Coordinates of C-alpha atoms in Angstrom, one line a residue:
M1 CA -7.0 27.0 -45.8
N2 CA -7.6 30.2 -47.8
T3 CA -7.0 33.2 -45.5
T4 CA -7.3 35.9 -47.9
P5 CA -10.2 38.1 -46.5
S6 CA -12.9 39.6 -48.4
S7 CA -12.5 43.2 -50.1
P8 CA -14.2 45.8 -48.2
L9 CA -15.6 47.1 -51.3
N10 CA -16.7 43.6 -52.6
S11 CA -18.2 42.8 -49.3
A12 CA -20.3 45.9 -48.8
A13 CA -21.0 47.8 -51.9
T14 CA -22.1 45.0 -54.3
S15 CA -24.5 43.5 -51.5
A16 CA -26.3 46.6 -50.8
G17 CA -29.8 46.1 -49.3
E18 CA -32.3 47.7 -46.9
R19 CA -31.0 47.5 -43.4
A20 CA -27.6 47.7 -41.8
L21 CA -26.8 47.4 -38.2
V22 CA -23.2 48.6 -37.2
L23 CA -21.9 47.5 -33.8
G24 CA -18.9 49.5 -32.7
G25 CA -15.9 48.6 -30.4
G26 CA -15.7 49.6 -26.8
G27 CA -14.1 47.0 -24.7
S28 CA -15.9 44.7 -22.3
T29 CA -18.2 47.2 -21.0
G30 CA -19.0 48.2 -24.6
N31 CA -19.9 44.8 -25.8
A32 CA -22.4 44.4 -22.6
W33 CA -23.9 47.8 -23.5
L34 CA -24.4 46.7 -27.1
I35 CA -26.2 43.6 -26.1
G36 CA -28.2 45.5 -23.5
V37 CA -29.3 48.1 -26.2
I38 CA -30.4 45.3 -28.7
A39 CA -32.1 43.4 -26.0
G40 CA -33.8 46.5 -24.8
L41 CA -35.2 47.2 -28.3
Y42 CA -36.0 43.5 -28.8
D43 CA -38.1 43.5 -25.6
A44 CA -39.9 46.6 -26.7
G45 CA -40.8 45.0 -30.1
L46 CA -37.9 46.1 -32.3
D47 CA -35.8 43.2 -33.5
V48 CA -32.6 44.8 -35.1
T49 CA -30.8 41.4 -35.3
E50 CA -32.9 40.8 -38.4
A51 CA -30.7 43.3 -40.2
D52 CA -29.6 42.5 -43.8
L53 CA -26.2 43.5 -42.8
I54 CA -24.3 43.4 -39.7
I55 CA -21.0 45.1 -39.2
G56 CA -18.8 44.2 -36.1
T57 CA -15.6 45.9 -34.9
S58 CA -13.6 44.6 -31.9
A59 CA -16.3 44.3 -29.0
G60 CA -18.7 44.8 -31.7
S61 CA -17.3 41.7 -33.7
T62 CA -18.2 39.8 -30.6
A63 CA -21.7 41.1 -30.2
A64 CA -22.3 40.5 -34.0
A65 CA -21.3 36.9 -33.6
Q66 CA -23.6 36.5 -30.3
I67 CA -26.6 37.9 -31.7
T68 CA -26.5 35.8 -34.7
G69 CA -26.1 32.6 -32.4
A70 CA -28.6 33.4 -29.6
S71 CA -31.5 35.6 -28.7
P72 CA -30.6 39.0 -27.1
I73 CA -32.6 38.3 -24.0
Q74 CA -30.5 35.1 -23.6
L75 CA -27.3 37.2 -24.1
L76 CA -28.6 39.8 -21.6
A77 CA -29.5 37.2 -18.9
S78 CA -26.0 35.7 -19.1
I79 CA -24.3 39.1 -18.5
L80 CA -26.6 40.0 -15.6
S81 CA -26.3 36.4 -14.0
A82 CA -22.3 36.4 -14.4
E83 CA -20.3 36.0 -11.0
P84 CA -19.0 39.4 -10.1
R85 CA -15.5 39.8 -11.5
Q86 CA -12.6 42.2 -10.9
R87 CA -10.8 44.0 -13.5
T88 CA -8.4 41.4 -15.0
A89 CA -8.9 41.7 -18.5
P90 CA -6.3 43.3 -20.9
A91 CA -6.5 46.7 -22.2
G92 CA -7.5 47.5 -25.6
S93 CA -10.8 47.4 -27.7
D94 CA -11.9 44.0 -26.4
G95 CA -8.9 41.9 -25.8
G96 CA -5.3 41.0 -26.4
R97 CA -2.2 40.5 -24.1
V98 CA -1.7 43.9 -22.6
R99 CA -2.5 43.4 -19.0
T100 CA -4.2 46.0 -16.9
G101 CA -1.3 47.2 -14.9
S102 CA 0.2 48.2 -18.4
A103 CA -3.1 49.6 -19.9
A104 CA -1.6 53.2 -19.5
N105 CA 1.5 52.2 -21.3
H106 CA -0.4 50.7 -24.0
M107 CA -2.4 53.9 -24.6
Q108 CA 0.7 56.0 -24.4
R109 CA 2.4 53.7 -27.0
T110 CA -0.5 53.8 -29.4
S111 CA -1.1 57.7 -29.1
R112 CA 2.6 58.1 -29.9
I113 CA 2.3 56.0 -33.0
I114 CA -0.8 57.9 -34.1
A115 CA 0.8 61.3 -33.6
A116 CA 3.9 60.3 -35.5
A117 CA 1.8 58.7 -38.5
E118 CA 1.5 60.9 -41.8
D119 CA -1.8 59.3 -42.6
A120 CA -4.2 56.6 -41.8
A121 CA -2.2 54.1 -43.9
D122 CA 1.0 55.0 -42.2
M123 CA -0.8 54.6 -38.9
R124 CA -2.1 51.2 -39.6
R125 CA 1.4 50.0 -40.8
R126 CA 3.0 51.4 -37.7
M127 CA 0.5 49.8 -35.4
G128 CA 1.1 46.5 -37.1
A129 CA 4.8 46.6 -36.8
A130 CA 4.5 47.6 -33.2
A131 CA 2.1 44.5 -32.7
L132 CA 4.6 42.2 -34.5
E133 CA 7.6 43.4 -32.5
L134 CA 5.7 42.5 -29.4
D135 CA 4.9 39.1 -30.6
A136 CA 8.6 38.4 -31.5
A137 CA 9.5 38.8 -27.9
S138 CA 6.6 36.5 -26.6
D139 CA 6.5 32.6 -26.3
G140 CA 3.3 32.6 -28.5
S141 CA 1.2 30.9 -25.9
G142 CA -1.1 33.9 -25.6
Q143 CA -2.4 32.9 -29.0
T144 CA -4.1 29.8 -28.1
R145 CA -5.3 31.3 -24.8
W146 CA -6.8 34.2 -26.7
R147 CA -8.5 31.9 -29.3
D148 CA -10.0 29.8 -26.4
T149 CA -11.2 32.9 -24.6
V150 CA -13.1 34.2 -27.7
A151 CA -14.5 30.8 -28.4
T152 CA -16.2 30.6 -25.0
R153 CA -18.0 33.9 -25.7
L154 CA -19.7 32.8 -28.8
P155 CA -22.9 31.0 -28.8
S156 CA -22.0 29.4 -32.2
Q157 CA -18.7 29.0 -33.8
R158 CA -20.3 28.7 -37.3
W159 CA -20.7 31.9 -39.7
P160 CA -24.3 32.9 -40.0
E161 CA -26.0 32.6 -43.4
R162 CA -26.8 36.4 -43.2
T163 CA -24.1 38.8 -44.2
V164 CA -22.0 39.6 -41.3
L165 CA -18.8 41.6 -41.9
I166 CA -16.0 41.6 -39.1
T167 CA -13.1 44.2 -39.5
A168 CA -9.5 43.9 -38.9
V169 CA -6.1 45.2 -40.2
D170 CA -3.2 43.2 -41.6
A171 CA -0.3 43.5 -39.2
N172 CA 2.2 42.8 -42.0
T173 CA 0.9 45.4 -44.4
G174 CA -1.2 47.7 -42.7
E175 CA -4.0 46.9 -45.2
P176 CA -7.7 47.1 -44.1
V177 CA -9.4 43.6 -43.8
V178 CA -12.9 42.5 -43.8
F179 CA -13.9 38.9 -43.0
D180 CA -17.1 37.3 -44.0
R181 CA -18.3 33.7 -44.4
H182 CA -16.6 33.5 -47.6
S183 CA -13.3 34.5 -46.6
G184 CA -12.2 30.9 -45.6
V185 CA -11.5 32.0 -42.0
D186 CA -13.3 30.4 -38.9
L187 CA -15.7 32.8 -37.2
V188 CA -13.7 32.5 -34.0
D189 CA -10.5 33.5 -35.8
A190 CA -12.1 36.5 -37.4
V191 CA -13.5 37.7 -33.9
A192 CA -10.3 37.2 -32.3
A193 CA -8.3 39.1 -34.9
S194 CA -10.8 42.1 -34.9
C195 CA -10.4 42.2 -31.0
A196 CA -6.4 41.9 -31.0
S197 CA -5.2 44.9 -29.4
G198 CA -1.7 45.2 -28.4
F199 CA -0.8 42.1 -30.1
A200 CA -1.1 40.6 -33.6
Y201 CA -3.4 37.6 -33.9
R202 CA -2.2 34.9 -36.3
I203 CA -4.4 33.4 -39.0
G204 CA -2.3 31.1 -41.1
H205 CA 0.8 33.0 -42.0
N206 CA -0.7 36.4 -41.6
G207 CA -1.0 38.6 -38.3
Y208 CA -4.0 40.8 -37.7
I209 CA -4.7 43.8 -35.3
D210 CA -7.8 45.3 -33.9
G211 CA -10.6 46.2 -36.5
G212 CA -10.8 49.7 -34.9
Y213 CA -7.7 50.7 -36.5
R214 CA -9.3 50.2 -40.0
S215 CA -10.9 53.6 -39.8
N216 CA -12.6 54.1 -36.5
A217 CA -14.2 51.9 -33.7
D218 CA -17.4 51.7 -35.8
N219 CA -16.4 51.5 -39.6
A220 CA -19.9 52.7 -40.7
D221 CA -18.5 53.3 -44.0
L222 CA -19.0 49.6 -44.8
A223 CA -22.7 50.2 -44.9
A224 CA -22.4 52.3 -48.0
G225 CA -25.5 51.6 -50.2
Y226 CA -27.9 50.3 -47.5
A227 CA -31.2 52.3 -47.1
R228 CA -31.1 52.3 -43.4
V229 CA -28.2 52.3 -41.2
L230 CA -28.4 51.9 -37.3
V231 CA -25.1 52.7 -35.6
L232 CA -24.6 51.5 -32.0
S233 CA -21.2 53.2 -30.8
P234 CA -20.1 52.4 -27.2
F235 CA -17.5 55.2 -27.6
G236 CA -20.0 57.7 -28.5
G237 CA -18.4 58.2 -32.2
R238 CA -15.0 59.3 -30.5
S239 CA -11.8 58.6 -32.4
R240 CA -8.2 59.4 -31.5
T241 CA -7.3 60.2 -35.2
P242 CA -6.9 63.6 -36.5
V243 CA -10.3 64.9 -38.1
D244 CA -8.5 65.7 -41.4
W245 CA -7.8 62.0 -41.8
G246 CA -11.6 61.6 -42.6
M247 CA -11.9 58.7 -40.4
H248 CA -14.5 59.8 -37.7
L249 CA -17.8 58.4 -37.3
A250 CA -19.4 61.8 -37.9
T251 CA -17.7 62.2 -41.3
Q252 CA -18.9 58.5 -42.2
V253 CA -22.4 59.4 -41.2
D254 CA -22.3 62.6 -43.4
E255 CA -21.0 60.7 -46.2
L256 CA -23.7 57.7 -46.0
R257 CA -26.5 60.4 -45.7
A258 CA -24.9 62.3 -48.7
R259 CA -25.5 59.0 -50.7
G260 CA -29.0 58.5 -49.7
S261 CA -28.8 56.4 -46.5
R262 CA -31.0 57.3 -43.7
V263 CA -28.7 57.0 -40.6
E264 CA -29.6 56.9 -36.8
T265 CA -26.8 56.7 -34.2
I266 CA -27.0 55.5 -30.4
F267 CA -24.5 56.5 -27.8
P268 CA -24.3 55.8 -24.2
D269 CA -26.1 58.2 -22.1
T270 CA -24.1 60.8 -20.2
D271 CA -25.2 59.3 -16.9
S272 CA -23.4 55.9 -17.8
G273 CA -20.3 57.5 -19.5
H274 CA -18.1 56.4 -16.6
L275 CA -18.6 52.7 -17.6
F276 CA -16.5 53.3 -20.7
G277 CA -13.2 55.1 -21.8
A278 CA -10.6 54.2 -19.1
N279 CA -13.1 51.7 -17.6
A280 CA -13.8 49.8 -20.9
M281 CA -12.0 46.6 -19.7
D282 CA -13.3 46.5 -16.3
L283 CA -15.3 43.2 -16.3
S284 CA -17.3 44.2 -13.0
L285 CA -18.8 46.9 -14.8
R286 CA -20.5 44.8 -17.5
P287 CA -23.9 44.2 -15.8
A288 CA -24.2 48.0 -15.2
A289 CA -23.2 48.6 -18.8
A290 CA -25.8 46.1 -20.0
R291 CA -28.5 47.5 -17.9
A292 CA -27.7 51.2 -19.1
G293 CA -27.9 49.8 -22.6
Y294 CA -31.1 48.0 -22.0
E295 CA -32.9 51.1 -20.5
Q296 CA -31.8 53.0 -23.5
G297 CA -32.9 50.3 -26.0
S298 CA -36.3 50.3 -24.3
A299 CA -36.8 54.1 -24.4
L300 CA -35.9 54.5 -28.1
A301 CA -37.7 51.5 -29.7
G302 CA -40.7 53.9 -30.3
H303 CA -38.6 56.5 -32.0
L304 CA -36.6 53.8 -34.1
T305 CA -39.5 51.6 -35.1
E306 CA -40.7 53.6 -38.3
F307 CA -37.0 54.1 -39.2
W308 CA -36.1 50.5 -39.1
R309 CA -39.3 49.0 -40.4

């Protein structure tokens, strides 16, 4: 199997079209919020799942695969009807093997790596090396469990025909990675790699880490060349990297607009801020996050209709 991912430049710039939907990372609650926003827009008459390009990072990669395999209303209903669950998920953008009890250690460890890095490329290499080091001390069983977990979240395990880009980082080289249906990688594996926080997910002989380390939790720069870009950012565009690295969402939005794109961003309301950040992996908060997103989507549909259509 060919596991060489598509070039980010080839995947985005040469397939420029009208509308791009960017789905950012943000943990389990972030995924629920994304589905809620999209469902709220849909119920109000605006179907953003018909975008010419969908970019998914970490939790957003799961959402991207979900909305191309099932209707937003079905996905929202599934979240709201799920059995109440306690916080048992690992820390990170949307999964991995770092357990809740070590979430603080994980954040401290990655913060130290960012602080020690000279630039973005150095940070990615260091993050990849740290993930591979953790893997070397494990028995490898978590790989299969994580793939099975991701598979159960996806309505379909087949790549959609439309253009969907899923981000990751090569743990061995630190190089940014973008998977699509031409990459020779199963959809489940692409999503599992994009959500791999705290460990390196193996595809063939290569290991991959969370797509949020490519540039930021949103990776909106991949929408370059698209006329209209809608960014849904569960983390509100925040980034832990230095501003002068040029990786923040605000920087990417400015660059997209400078190149002629119209860009709209949606961030969680301040009233729902407690559902994200430190609580991003609290599974019991998923229904509340989805409802908050739905209310926002419903309220914003009128404003976004002219922009999107």
